[in-house]
CSV table of C-alpha atoms and ligand atoms in Angstrom, one decimal:
chain,number,residue,atom,x,y,z
C,7,MET,CA,-47.9,-26.9,209.6
C,8,SER,CA,-50.6,-24.6,210.7
C,9,THR,CA,-48.1,-21.8,211.3
C,10,PHE,CA,-46.8,-22.3,207.8
C,11,LEU,CA,-50.3,-22.1,206.4
C,12,ASP,CA,-51.1,-19.0,208.4
C,13,ASP,CA,-48.0,-17.3,207.1
C,14,HIS,CA,-48.7,-18.3,203.6
C,15,MET,CA,-52.4,-18.0,203.5
C,16,VAL,CA,-52.3,-14.6,201.9
C,17,VAL,CA,-49.7,-15.5,199.4
C,18,THR,CA,-51.3,-18.8,198.5
C,19,ARG,CA,-54.7,-17.2,198.2
C,20,ARG,CA,-53.2,-14.8,195.7
C,21,PHE,CA,-51.6,-17.9,194.0
C,22,PHE,CA,-55.0,-19.5,193.6
C,23,VAL,CA,-56.6,-16.4,192.3
C,24,GLY,CA,-53.7,-16.2,189.9
C,25,LEU,CA,-54.4,-19.7,188.5
C,26,GLY,CA,-54.6,-19.4,184.7
C,27,SER,CA,-52.5,-16.2,184.7
C,28,VAL,CA,-48.9,-16.3,185.7
C,29,GLY,CA,-48.5,-16.7,189.5
C,30,ILE,CA,-44.8,-17.4,189.5
C,31,VAL,CA,-43.9,-15.2,192.4
C,32,ALA,CA,-46.5,-16.8,194.6
C,33,LEU,CA,-45.5,-20.2,193.5
C,34,LYS,CA,-41.9,-19.7,194.6
C,35,SER,CA,-43.1,-19.0,198.1
C,36,LEU,CA,-44.2,-22.6,198.4
C,37,PRO,CA,-41.1,-24.5,199.6
C,38,VAL,CA,-41.5,-27.8,197.7
C,39,LEU,CA,-42.7,-26.2,194.5
C,40,ALA,CA,-40.8,-24.9,191.5
C,41,ASP,CA,-38.2,-22.1,191.1
C,42,ASP,CA,-38.0,-22.3,187.3
C,43,ALA,CA,-40.6,-20.5,185.4
C,44,ARG,CA,-41.4,-23.3,182.9
C,45,ASP,CA,-41.6,-25.9,185.7
C,46,ALA,CA,-43.7,-23.6,187.8
C,47,ALA,CA,-46.1,-23.4,184.9
C,48,SER,CA,-46.4,-27.2,184.6
C,49,LEU,CA,-47.1,-27.5,188.3
C,50,GLN,CA,-49.5,-24.6,188.2
C,51,GLU,CA,-51.4,-26.3,185.5
C,52,ALA,CA,-51.5,-29.6,187.4
C,53,ILE,CA,-52.8,-27.8,190.5
C,54,GLY,CA,-55.3,-25.9,188.5
C,55,ASN,CA,-56.7,-29.3,187.3
C,56,ILE,CA,-57.3,-30.7,190.8
C,57,GLU,CA,-60.9,-31.6,191.5
C,58,SER,CA,-62.9,-29.1,193.6
C,59,TRP,CA,-62.9,-29.5,197.3
C,60,LEU,CA,-66.7,-30.1,197.5
C,61,THR,CA,-68.2,-32.7,195.1
C,62,LYS,CA,-71.4,-31.8,193.2
C,63,PRO,CA,-74.2,-33.9,194.7
C,64,ALA,CA,-74.8,-35.5,191.3
C,65,ASP,CA,-71.1,-36.4,190.9
C,66,PHE,CA,-70.9,-38.5,194.0
C,67,ARG,CA,-70.2,-42.1,193.2
C,68,ASP,CA,-73.3,-44.1,194.0
C,69,VAL,CA,-73.3,-47.2,196.2
C,70,SER,CA,-77.0,-48.2,196.2
C,71,ARG,CA,-78.4,-51.7,196.5
C,72,GLY,CA,-81.8,-52.9,195.5
C,73,THR,CA,-83.7,-54.3,192.5
C,74,PRO,CA,-84.8,-51.8,191.4
C,75,VAL,CA,-82.5,-49.4,193.2
C,76,PRO,CA,-85.0,-47.2,195.2
C,77,HIS,CA,-83.9,-43.9,193.7
C,78,THR,CA,-84.7,-45.2,190.2
C,79,LEU,CA,-88.4,-45.8,191.0
C,80,PRO,CA,-90.9,-43.5,189.2
C,81,LEU,CA,-92.1,-40.5,191.1
C,82,GLU,CA,-95.6,-42.1,191.6
C,83,LYS,CA,-94.1,-45.2,193.2
C,84,ARG,CA,-91.8,-43.1,195.4
C,85,GLN,CA,-94.8,-41.1,196.6
C,86,GLU,CA,-96.6,-44.3,197.3
C,87,VAL,CA,-93.8,-45.7,199.5
C,88,GLY,CA,-92.9,-42.5,201.2
C,89,LEU,CA,-89.8,-41.5,199.4
C,90,THR,CA,-90.7,-37.9,198.8
C,91,ARG,CA,-90.7,-35.0,201.2
C,92,ASP,CA,-94.5,-34.9,201.1
C,93,THR,CA,-95.0,-38.6,201.9
C,94,TRP,CA,-92.0,-39.5,204.0
C,95,LYS,CA,-92.6,-41.2,207.4
C,96,LEU,CA,-90.1,-42.5,209.9
C,97,GLU,CA,-91.0,-45.1,212.5
C,98,VAL,CA,-89.0,-45.2,215.7
C,99,ALA,CA,-90.0,-48.2,217.9
C,100,SER,CA,-88.6,-50.7,220.4
C,101,ASP,CA,-86.7,-53.7,218.9
C,102,PRO,CA,-89.2,-56.6,219.3
C,103,ASP,CA,-86.3,-59.1,219.7
C,104,HIS,CA,-84.4,-57.1,222.3
C,105,PRO,CA,-86.9,-54.6,223.6
C,106,ALA,CA,-85.9,-51.3,225.0
C,107,ARG,CA,-88.5,-49.6,227.2
C,108,LEU,CA,-90.0,-46.5,225.5
C,109,ARG,CA,-93.0,-44.5,226.6
C,110,THR,CA,-93.9,-43.0,223.3
C,111,PRO,CA,-92.7,-44.9,220.2
C,112,LEU,CA,-93.3,-43.1,216.8
C,113,THR,CA,-95.4,-45.5,214.7
C,114,LYS,CA,-97.7,-45.3,211.8
C,115,ASP,CA,-100.2,-47.4,213.8
C,116,LYS,CA,-100.6,-44.8,216.4
C,117,ASN,CA,-100.3,-42.0,213.9
C,118,THR,CA,-97.3,-40.7,215.7
C,119,ALA,CA,-94.6,-41.5,213.0
C,120,LEU,CA,-92.4,-38.5,212.2
C,121,ASP,CA,-93.1,-36.8,208.9
C,122,PHE,CA,-91.0,-34.3,207.0
C,123,ALA,CA,-93.0,-31.3,208.4
C,124,GLY,CA,-92.3,-32.6,211.9
C,125,LEU,CA,-88.6,-33.0,211.1
C,126,MET,CA,-88.5,-29.4,209.7
C,127,LYS,CA,-90.2,-28.2,213.0
C,128,ILE,CA,-87.3,-29.7,214.9
C,129,ALA,CA,-84.9,-28.2,212.4
C,130,GLU,CA,-86.2,-24.8,213.4
C,131,GLN,CA,-84.7,-25.3,216.8
C,132,GLU,CA,-81.5,-27.1,215.8
C,133,THR,CA,-79.9,-27.7,212.5
C,134,VAL,CA,-76.4,-28.9,212.1
C,135,ARG,CA,-74.1,-28.7,209.1
C,136,PHE,CA,-70.7,-30.2,208.7
C,137,PRO,CA,-68.3,-31.3,206.0
C,138,LYS,CA,-67.7,-35.0,205.6
C,139,VAL,CA,-66.1,-37.2,203.0
C,140,MET,CA,-68.4,-40.2,202.1
C,141,THR,CA,-66.2,-43.3,201.6
C,142,CYS,CA,-67.2,-46.9,201.0
C,143,LEU,CA,-65.3,-49.2,203.4
C,144,ASN,CA,-64.7,-51.5,200.4
C,145,ILE,CA,-63.8,-49.0,197.7
C,146,GLY,CA,-60.4,-47.3,197.7
C,147,CYS,CA,-61.5,-44.0,196.4
C,148,PRO,CA,-63.8,-41.6,198.4
C,149,LEU,CA,-67.3,-41.2,196.8
C,150,GLY,CA,-67.5,-37.5,197.4
C,151,ASN,CA,-66.9,-34.6,199.8
C,152,GLY,CA,-69.9,-32.6,200.9
C,153,ILE,CA,-71.5,-30.4,203.5
C,154,TRP,CA,-74.3,-32.4,205.1
C,155,GLU,CA,-77.1,-30.8,206.9
C,156,GLY,CA,-79.7,-32.2,209.3
C,157,VAL,CA,-81.2,-32.6,212.7
C,158,PRO,CA,-79.3,-34.4,215.5
C,159,LEU,CA,-80.7,-37.9,215.7
C,160,ARG,CA,-80.9,-37.7,219.5
C,161,LYS,CA,-83.7,-35.1,219.2
C,162,ILE,CA,-85.8,-37.8,217.6
C,163,VAL,CA,-84.7,-40.5,220.0
C,164,TRP,CA,-85.7,-38.3,223.0
C,165,LEU,CA,-89.2,-37.9,221.5
C,166,THR,CA,-89.8,-41.6,222.2
C,167,GLN,CA,-89.0,-41.2,225.9
C,168,PRO,CA,-86.8,-44.2,226.4
C,169,THR,CA,-86.6,-45.2,230.1
C,170,LYS,CA,-84.4,-48.3,230.2
C,171,ASN,CA,-82.8,-51.4,228.5
C,172,PHE,CA,-81.5,-49.2,225.8
C,173,ARG,CA,-78.0,-49.9,224.5
C,174,ARG,CA,-78.0,-49.6,220.7
C,175,ILE,CA,-80.1,-48.2,217.8
C,176,HIS,CA,-80.4,-50.0,214.4
C,177,TYR,CA,-82.0,-48.7,211.3
C,178,TYR,CA,-82.8,-49.3,207.7
C,179,GLY,CA,-84.3,-47.7,204.6
C,180,TYR,CA,-86.8,-48.6,202.0
C,181,HIS,CA,-85.8,-51.9,200.3
C,182,ASN,CA,-88.7,-52.7,198.0
C,183,ASP,CA,-90.5,-54.4,200.9
C,184,ASP,CA,-88.3,-57.4,200.3
C,185,PRO,CA,-86.5,-58.9,203.4
C,186,LYS,CA,-83.7,-60.2,201.1
C,187,GLN,CA,-82.9,-56.6,200.1
C,188,LEU,CA,-82.7,-55.3,203.7
C,189,PHE,CA,-79.6,-53.1,204.3
C,190,GLN,CA,-79.3,-52.3,207.9
C,191,SER,CA,-76.8,-50.5,210.1
C,192,SER,CA,-76.5,-49.7,213.8
C,193,LEU,CA,-74.8,-47.5,216.4
C,194,PRO,CA,-74.1,-47.7,220.2
C,195,ILE,CA,-76.6,-45.3,221.8
C,196,GLY,CA,-73.8,-43.4,223.5
C,197,ARG,CA,-72.6,-42.1,220.1
C,198,VAL,CA,-76.0,-40.8,219.3
C,199,LEU,CA,-76.7,-39.1,222.7
C,200,GLU,CA,-73.3,-37.5,223.1
C,201,ASP,CA,-70.7,-36.1,220.6
C,202,LEU,CA,-67.6,-38.0,221.6
C,203,TYR,CA,-64.1,-36.7,220.9
C,204,ASP,CA,-65.4,-33.3,219.5
C,205,LEU,CA,-67.1,-35.0,216.6
C,206,PRO,CA,-70.2,-33.4,215.1
C,207,PRO,CA,-73.5,-35.1,215.9
C,208,VAL,CA,-75.1,-38.1,214.1
C,209,ILE,CA,-77.8,-36.5,212.0
C,210,LEU,CA,-80.9,-37.2,210.1
C,211,CYS,CA,-79.7,-35.6,207.0
C,212,TYR,CA,-82.0,-33.8,204.4
C,213,LYS,CA,-79.6,-31.5,202.6
C,214,LEU,CA,-76.3,-31.8,200.8
C,215,ASN,CA,-74.3,-28.7,199.8
C,216,GLY,CA,-77.3,-26.6,200.6
C,217,GLN,CA,-79.7,-28.5,198.3
C,218,TRP,CA,-82.4,-31.0,199.2
C,219,LEU,CA,-81.0,-34.5,199.4
C,220,SER,CA,-81.6,-36.1,196.0
C,221,PRO,CA,-83.2,-39.5,195.7
C,222,GLU,CA,-79.8,-40.8,194.5
C,223,ARG,CA,-78.0,-39.5,197.6
C,224,GLY,CA,-80.7,-41.1,199.9
C,225,GLY,CA,-83.4,-38.5,200.0
C,226,PRO,CA,-85.6,-37.4,201.4
C,227,VAL,CA,-83.8,-38.4,204.6
C,228,ARG,CA,-80.6,-40.5,205.3
C,229,VAL,CA,-78.5,-41.0,208.4
C,230,VAL,CA,-75.1,-39.3,208.3
C,231,ILE,CA,-72.4,-40.2,210.9
C,232,PRO,CA,-69.4,-37.8,210.6
C,233,GLU,CA,-66.7,-40.4,211.3
C,234,ALA,CA,-68.2,-43.4,209.8
C,235,TYR,CA,-67.7,-45.2,206.5
C,236,GLY,CA,-70.5,-45.2,203.9
C,237,PHE,CA,-72.4,-48.3,205.1
C,238,LYS,CA,-73.5,-46.7,208.3
C,239,ASN,CA,-75.0,-43.8,206.4
C,240,ILE,CA,-78.3,-45.4,205.5
C,241,LYS,CA,-80.3,-43.9,202.7
C,242,TRP,CA,-84.1,-43.6,202.1
C,243,LEU,CA,-84.5,-44.0,205.9
C,244,THR,CA,-87.8,-45.5,207.1
C,245,HIS,CA,-87.3,-47.4,210.3
C,246,MET,CA,-85.3,-47.1,213.5
C,247,PHE,CA,-85.3,-49.6,216.4
C,248,LEU,CA,-84.1,-48.8,219.9
C,249,SER,CA,-82.6,-52.0,221.2
C,250,ASN,CA,-81.2,-53.7,224.2
C,251,LEU,CA,-79.0,-55.9,222.0
C,252,ALA,CA,-75.4,-55.4,223.1
C,253,SER,CA,-73.6,-55.8,219.8
C,254,ALA,CA,-73.7,-54.5,216.2
C,255,ASN,CA,-76.2,-56.1,213.8
C,256,ASP,CA,-75.2,-54.3,210.6
C,257,THR,CA,-75.8,-56.0,207.3
C,258,TYR,CA,-72.2,-55.1,206.4
C,259,ALA,CA,-70.9,-57.4,209.2
C,260,ASN,CA,-72.0,-60.4,207.0
C,261,GLY,CA,-69.4,-59.3,204.4
C,262,ASN,CA,-66.5,-59.8,206.8
C,263,ASN,CA,-66.3,-56.1,207.4
C,264,ASP,CA,-65.0,-54.3,210.6
C,265,VAL,CA,-68.2,-52.4,211.3
C,266,ASP,CA,-66.7,-50.3,214.2
C,267,SER,CA,-64.0,-48.7,212.0
C,268,PRO,CA,-63.8,-44.9,211.8
C,269,LEU,CA,-62.4,-43.2,208.7
C,270,LYS,CA,-58.7,-43.8,208.1
C,271,THR,CA,-56.2,-41.3,206.8
C,272,PHE,CA,-54.7,-42.1,203.4
C,273,CYS,CA,-53.7,-40.5,200.1
C,274,ALA,CA,-53.7,-41.2,196.4
C,275,THR,CA,-52.6,-39.4,193.3
C,276,LEU,CA,-54.9,-37.5,190.9
C,277,LEU,CA,-52.1,-36.6,188.5
C,278,ALA,CA,-49.4,-39.3,188.4
C,279,PRO,CA,-46.5,-39.5,185.9
C,280,GLY,CA,-47.1,-41.4,182.7
C,281,ASN,CA,-44.5,-41.6,180.0
C,282,THR,CA,-42.0,-39.0,181.2
C,283,PRO,CA,-39.1,-37.3,179.4
C,284,ALA,CA,-35.7,-37.7,181.2
C,285,ARG,CA,-34.4,-35.1,183.5
C,286,GLN,CA,-37.6,-33.0,183.4
C,287,PRO,CA,-39.2,-32.1,186.7
C,288,ILE,CA,-42.4,-34.2,187.3
C,289,PRO,CA,-45.6,-32.5,188.6
C,290,ILE,CA,-47.6,-34.8,190.8
C,291,THR,CA,-50.9,-34.0,192.5
C,292,GLY,CA,-53.3,-36.0,194.7
C,293,TYR,CA,-55.9,-36.0,197.4
C,294,ALA,CA,-55.8,-37.2,201.0
C,295,GLN,CA,-58.6,-38.5,203.0
C,296,VAL,CA,-58.2,-37.0,206.5
C,297,GLY,CA,-59.4,-39.7,208.9
C,298,VAL,CA,-60.0,-39.5,212.7
C,299,SER,CA,-56.3,-39.2,213.4
C,300,GLY,CA,-55.9,-36.1,211.2
C,301,LEU,CA,-53.2,-35.4,208.6
C,302,SER,CA,-49.8,-33.9,209.2
C,303,ARG,CA,-47.9,-34.8,206.0
C,304,VAL,CA,-48.1,-36.3,202.6
C,305,GLN,CA,-45.0,-37.8,201.1
C,306,VAL,CA,-44.0,-39.4,197.8
C,307,TRP,CA,-41.2,-41.7,196.9
C,308,ILE,CA,-40.1,-42.7,193.4
C,309,HIS,CA,-38.3,-46.1,193.3
C,310,ASN,CA,-36.2,-47.2,190.4
C,311,SER,CA,-37.0,-50.8,189.5
C,312,LYS,CA,-33.3,-51.5,189.2
C,313,ASP,CA,-32.8,-50.9,192.9
C,314,LYS,CA,-33.7,-53.7,195.3
C,315,LEU,CA,-36.4,-53.0,197.8
C,316,PRO,CA,-35.2,-53.4,201.4
C,317,ALA,CA,-36.1,-56.7,202.9
C,318,GLY,CA,-38.4,-56.9,205.9
C,319,ASP,CA,-39.7,-53.4,205.5
C,320,ARG,CA,-43.3,-54.1,204.4
C,321,TYR,CA,-44.4,-50.5,204.6
C,322,TYR,CA,-41.2,-49.0,203.2
C,323,SER,CA,-40.7,-47.0,206.3
C,324,GLN,CA,-36.9,-46.7,205.6
C,325,ALA,CA,-37.4,-45.4,202.0
C,326,PRO,CA,-36.3,-41.8,201.1
C,327,TRP,CA,-39.7,-40.3,201.2
C,328,ARG,CA,-40.0,-36.7,200.2
C,329,ASP,CA,-42.6,-34.2,201.6
C,330,ALA,CA,-45.3,-33.0,199.2
C,331,GLN,CA,-47.1,-29.7,199.8
C,332,ILE,CA,-50.5,-30.0,201.4
C,333,LEU,CA,-52.5,-27.3,199.6
C,334,PRO,CA,-54.2,-24.6,201.6
C,335,PRO,CA,-57.9,-24.0,201.6
C,336,PRO,CA,-59.1,-23.4,198.0
C,337,GLN,CA,-60.2,-20.1,196.7
C,338,ALA,CA,-63.4,-21.7,195.3
C,339,TRP,CA,-65.1,-24.5,197.2
C,340,GLY,CA,-67.1,-26.0,194.2
C,341,GLY,CA,-69.8,-28.6,194.7
C,342,ASP,CA,-72.5,-26.3,193.4
C,343,ILE,CA,-72.8,-24.6,196.7
C,344,GLU,CA,-74.8,-21.4,196.5
C,345,GLY,CA,-72.6,-18.4,195.8
C,346,ASP,CA,-69.6,-20.6,196.4
C,347,ARG,CA,-69.9,-19.7,200.1
C,348,ILE,CA,-69.8,-22.2,202.9
C,349,PRO,CA,-73.2,-21.9,204.6
C,350,ALA,CA,-73.4,-20.0,207.9
C,351,ASN,CA,-72.9,-22.1,211.1
C,352,THR,CA,-71.1,-24.9,209.3
C,353,LEU,CA,-69.1,-26.8,212.0
C,354,GLY,CA,-65.4,-26.3,211.5
C,355,PHE,CA,-65.8,-23.0,209.7
C,356,ASP,CA,-65.9,-19.4,211.1
C,357,LYS,CA,-67.7,-17.0,208.8
C,358,GLY,CA,-67.0,-19.2,205.8
C,359,HIS,CA,-63.3,-19.7,206.7
C,360,PRO,CA,-61.9,-23.0,207.9
C,361,GLN,CA,-60.9,-23.0,211.6
C,362,THR,CA,-58.3,-25.7,211.0
C,363,TRP,CA,-56.6,-27.0,207.9
C,364,PRO,CA,-56.5,-29.8,206.7
C,365,MET,CA,-59.9,-30.5,208.1
C,366,ARG,CA,-60.6,-33.8,209.9
C,367,LEU,CA,-63.0,-36.2,208.2
C,368,THR,CA,-62.9,-34.4,204.8
C,369,LYS,CA,-60.5,-34.3,201.9
C,370,ALA,CA,-57.3,-32.3,201.4
C,371,HIS,CA,-55.2,-31.9,198.2
C,372,TRP,CA,-51.5,-32.0,197.7
C,373,ALA,CA,-48.9,-31.3,195.0
C,374,ILE,CA,-45.2,-31.7,194.4
C,375,LEU,CA,-42.7,-31.0,191.6
C,376,HIS,CA,-40.4,-34.0,191.8
C,377,PRO,CA,-36.9,-33.6,190.4
C,378,GLY,CA,-36.3,-35.0,186.9
C,379,LEU,CA,-35.0,-38.6,186.6
C,380,PRO,CA,-32.7,-40.5,184.3
C,381,PRO,CA,-34.4,-43.0,181.8
C,382,GLY,CA,-35.7,-46.1,183.5
C,383,GLU,CA,-38.7,-47.9,184.9
C,384,TYR,CA,-40.0,-46.4,188.1
C,385,THR,CA,-42.7,-46.9,190.8
C,386,LEU,CA,-44.3,-43.8,192.5
C,387,ARG,CA,-45.6,-44.4,195.9
C,388,SER,CA,-47.4,-41.8,198.1
C,389,ARG,CA,-48.4,-42.0,201.8
C,390,THR,CA,-49.8,-39.9,204.6
C,391,ILE,CA,-48.5,-39.3,208.1
C,392,ASP,CA,-51.3,-38.7,210.5
C,393,GLU,CA,-51.2,-36.3,213.5
C,394,LYS,CA,-50.1,-39.1,215.8
C,395,GLY,CA,-47.1,-39.8,213.5
C,396,ASN,CA,-48.5,-43.0,212.0
C,397,ALA,CA,-47.3,-43.5,208.5
C,398,GLN,CA,-49.8,-45.1,206.1
C,399,PRO,CA,-51.0,-47.9,206.1
C,400,LEU,CA,-50.6,-47.8,209.9
C,401,PRO,CA,-52.1,-47.7,212.5
C,402,ARG,CA,-54.8,-50.0,211.0
C,403,PRO,CA,-53.5,-51.7,207.9
C,404,TYR,CA,-56.3,-54.3,207.4
C,405,ALA,CA,-58.4,-53.9,204.3
C,406,LYS,CA,-61.7,-54.9,205.9
C,407,SER,CA,-61.6,-51.8,208.2
C,408,GLY,CA,-61.2,-49.5,205.2
C,409,HIS,CA,-58.7,-48.7,202.5
C,410,ALA,CA,-55.2,-47.5,203.5
C,411,THR,CA,-52.9,-49.5,201.2
C,412,ILE,CA,-50.0,-47.4,199.9
C,413,GLU,CA,-50.8,-46.6,196.3
C,414,GLN,CA,-48.2,-47.6,193.6
C,415,VAL,CA,-48.1,-46.1,190.1
C,416,GLU,CA,-45.6,-47.6,187.6
C,417,PHE,CA,-44.2,-45.3,184.9
C,418,THR,CA,-41.4,-45.0,182.4
C,419,VAL,CA,-38.9,-42.3,181.9
C,420,THR,CA,-37.5,-42.1,178.4
X,1,LIG,N1,-80.6,-47.9,202.2
X,1,LIG,C1,-79.3,-48.0,201.8
X,1,LIG,N2,-78.4,-47.2,202.3
X,1,LIG,C2,-77.1,-47.2,201.9
X,1,LIG,C3,-76.7,-48.2,201.0
X,1,LIG,C4,-77.7,-49.1,200.4
X,1,LIG,O1,-77.4,-50.0,199.6
X,1,LIG,N3,-79.0,-49.0,200.8
X,1,LIG,N4,-75.3,-48.3,200.7
X,1,LIG,C5,-74.4,-47.8,201.7
X,1,LIG,C6,-73.1,-47.8,201.3
X,1,LIG,S1,-72.3,-49.3,201.4
X,1,LIG,C7,-72.4,-46.7,201.0
X,1,LIG,S2,-70.7,-46.8,200.7
X,1,LIG,C8,-73.0,-45.4,201.0
X,1,LIG,C9,-72.8,-44.6,199.7
X,1,LIG,O2,-73.4,-43.4,199.7
X,1,LIG,P1,-73.7,-42.6,198.3
X,1,LIG,O3,-74.3,-43.6,197.3
X,1,LIG,O4,-74.5,-41.5,198.6
X,1,LIG,O5,-72.3,-42.2,197.7
X,1,LIG,O6,-74.4,-45.5,201.2
X,1,LIG,C10,-74.8,-46.4,202.2
X,1,LIG,N5,-76.2,-46.4,202.4
X,2,LIG,MO1,-70.1,-49.1,201.0
């Protein structure tokens, strides 16, 4: 795949530049795309309408709890409770129930809590940026894809000088000072101190797509964990506890969720066929979430309802799946990023160009021009195959560790 993309990078870039004009020659060079001018135009239009790779901060879908939701509080109240950059304070202390030994906790009492100026001081020595798709474990569709910027959390942990009895860290944000509204998450300390499996670090995040983190996205400061589902990425962060508790104590565990689940690979359609004329090629586009196991292929399969589905093949592994085209890096990144340039030193990029594609823990887009069909009732299914060769919904098909169900779209050809 990567060789294919290298070979076609130049051509496909020209193709993307040519969107809106007639990029037929370039289109033909993509193997699963069209070779007829009219069909090429329909596919080109479909690809041109695909969402941008980066999501504008304000366009992220919001999953915020609280009555009232903290980001809706008037500025005056947000200033009072430390939800602005001028007033923000983070306490990092030992867990009273399962104490870790620390020499220098960061507390308001001792006037040692971390403020935003202190965080920016640390940022001068080390800032990290990386792309990540934010996805709720319980919602099928990603909330948005962004470049998150912050300071490695371990920098702050080390300030407290932990000496022993330290196995996990848990943390929460402002929740209207109401224990019933507490939304807490946690991590094993090893993940914070070391970047396992070549993952970017866990950060205290203060910028998204180069802009200060908005109140709605969890500003002034939220936790961002590259490989984790949304619920670990606590917004409006105010408290962290270093703990000797051996297990997770996330609020999300109470909802029957698998709280140790890293992002899964799966795909879905953006443009799916509706009422379709017979024997006319069908443009289909979609996105894929590239989970921890990467993405090697996206495939589609259109099933005629007259045909019986094979028995005992739950995940349709024997169906005649057809490869779609995973689209190369876009010509424009979108997301309101300044000058439409990926910021310098963004992990995974070299001088603004992606080092690998598709990129792990982000989104990718795909397209196919499916051959025309005779009249009938049909179901379109799409699936990913990860870099280990697992076809969706494998290797982890259970809903409470994140969405991976194969999408089904019914449509009629007349
Ligand atoms: N403090 C706090 N942080 C939170 C939440 C919350 O309700 N309160 N929701 C979490 C969940 S379940 C998800 S999916 C993500 C969503 O992030 P977003 O609203 O920026 O898209 O935020 C997480 N962080
Ligand atoms: Mo969520």
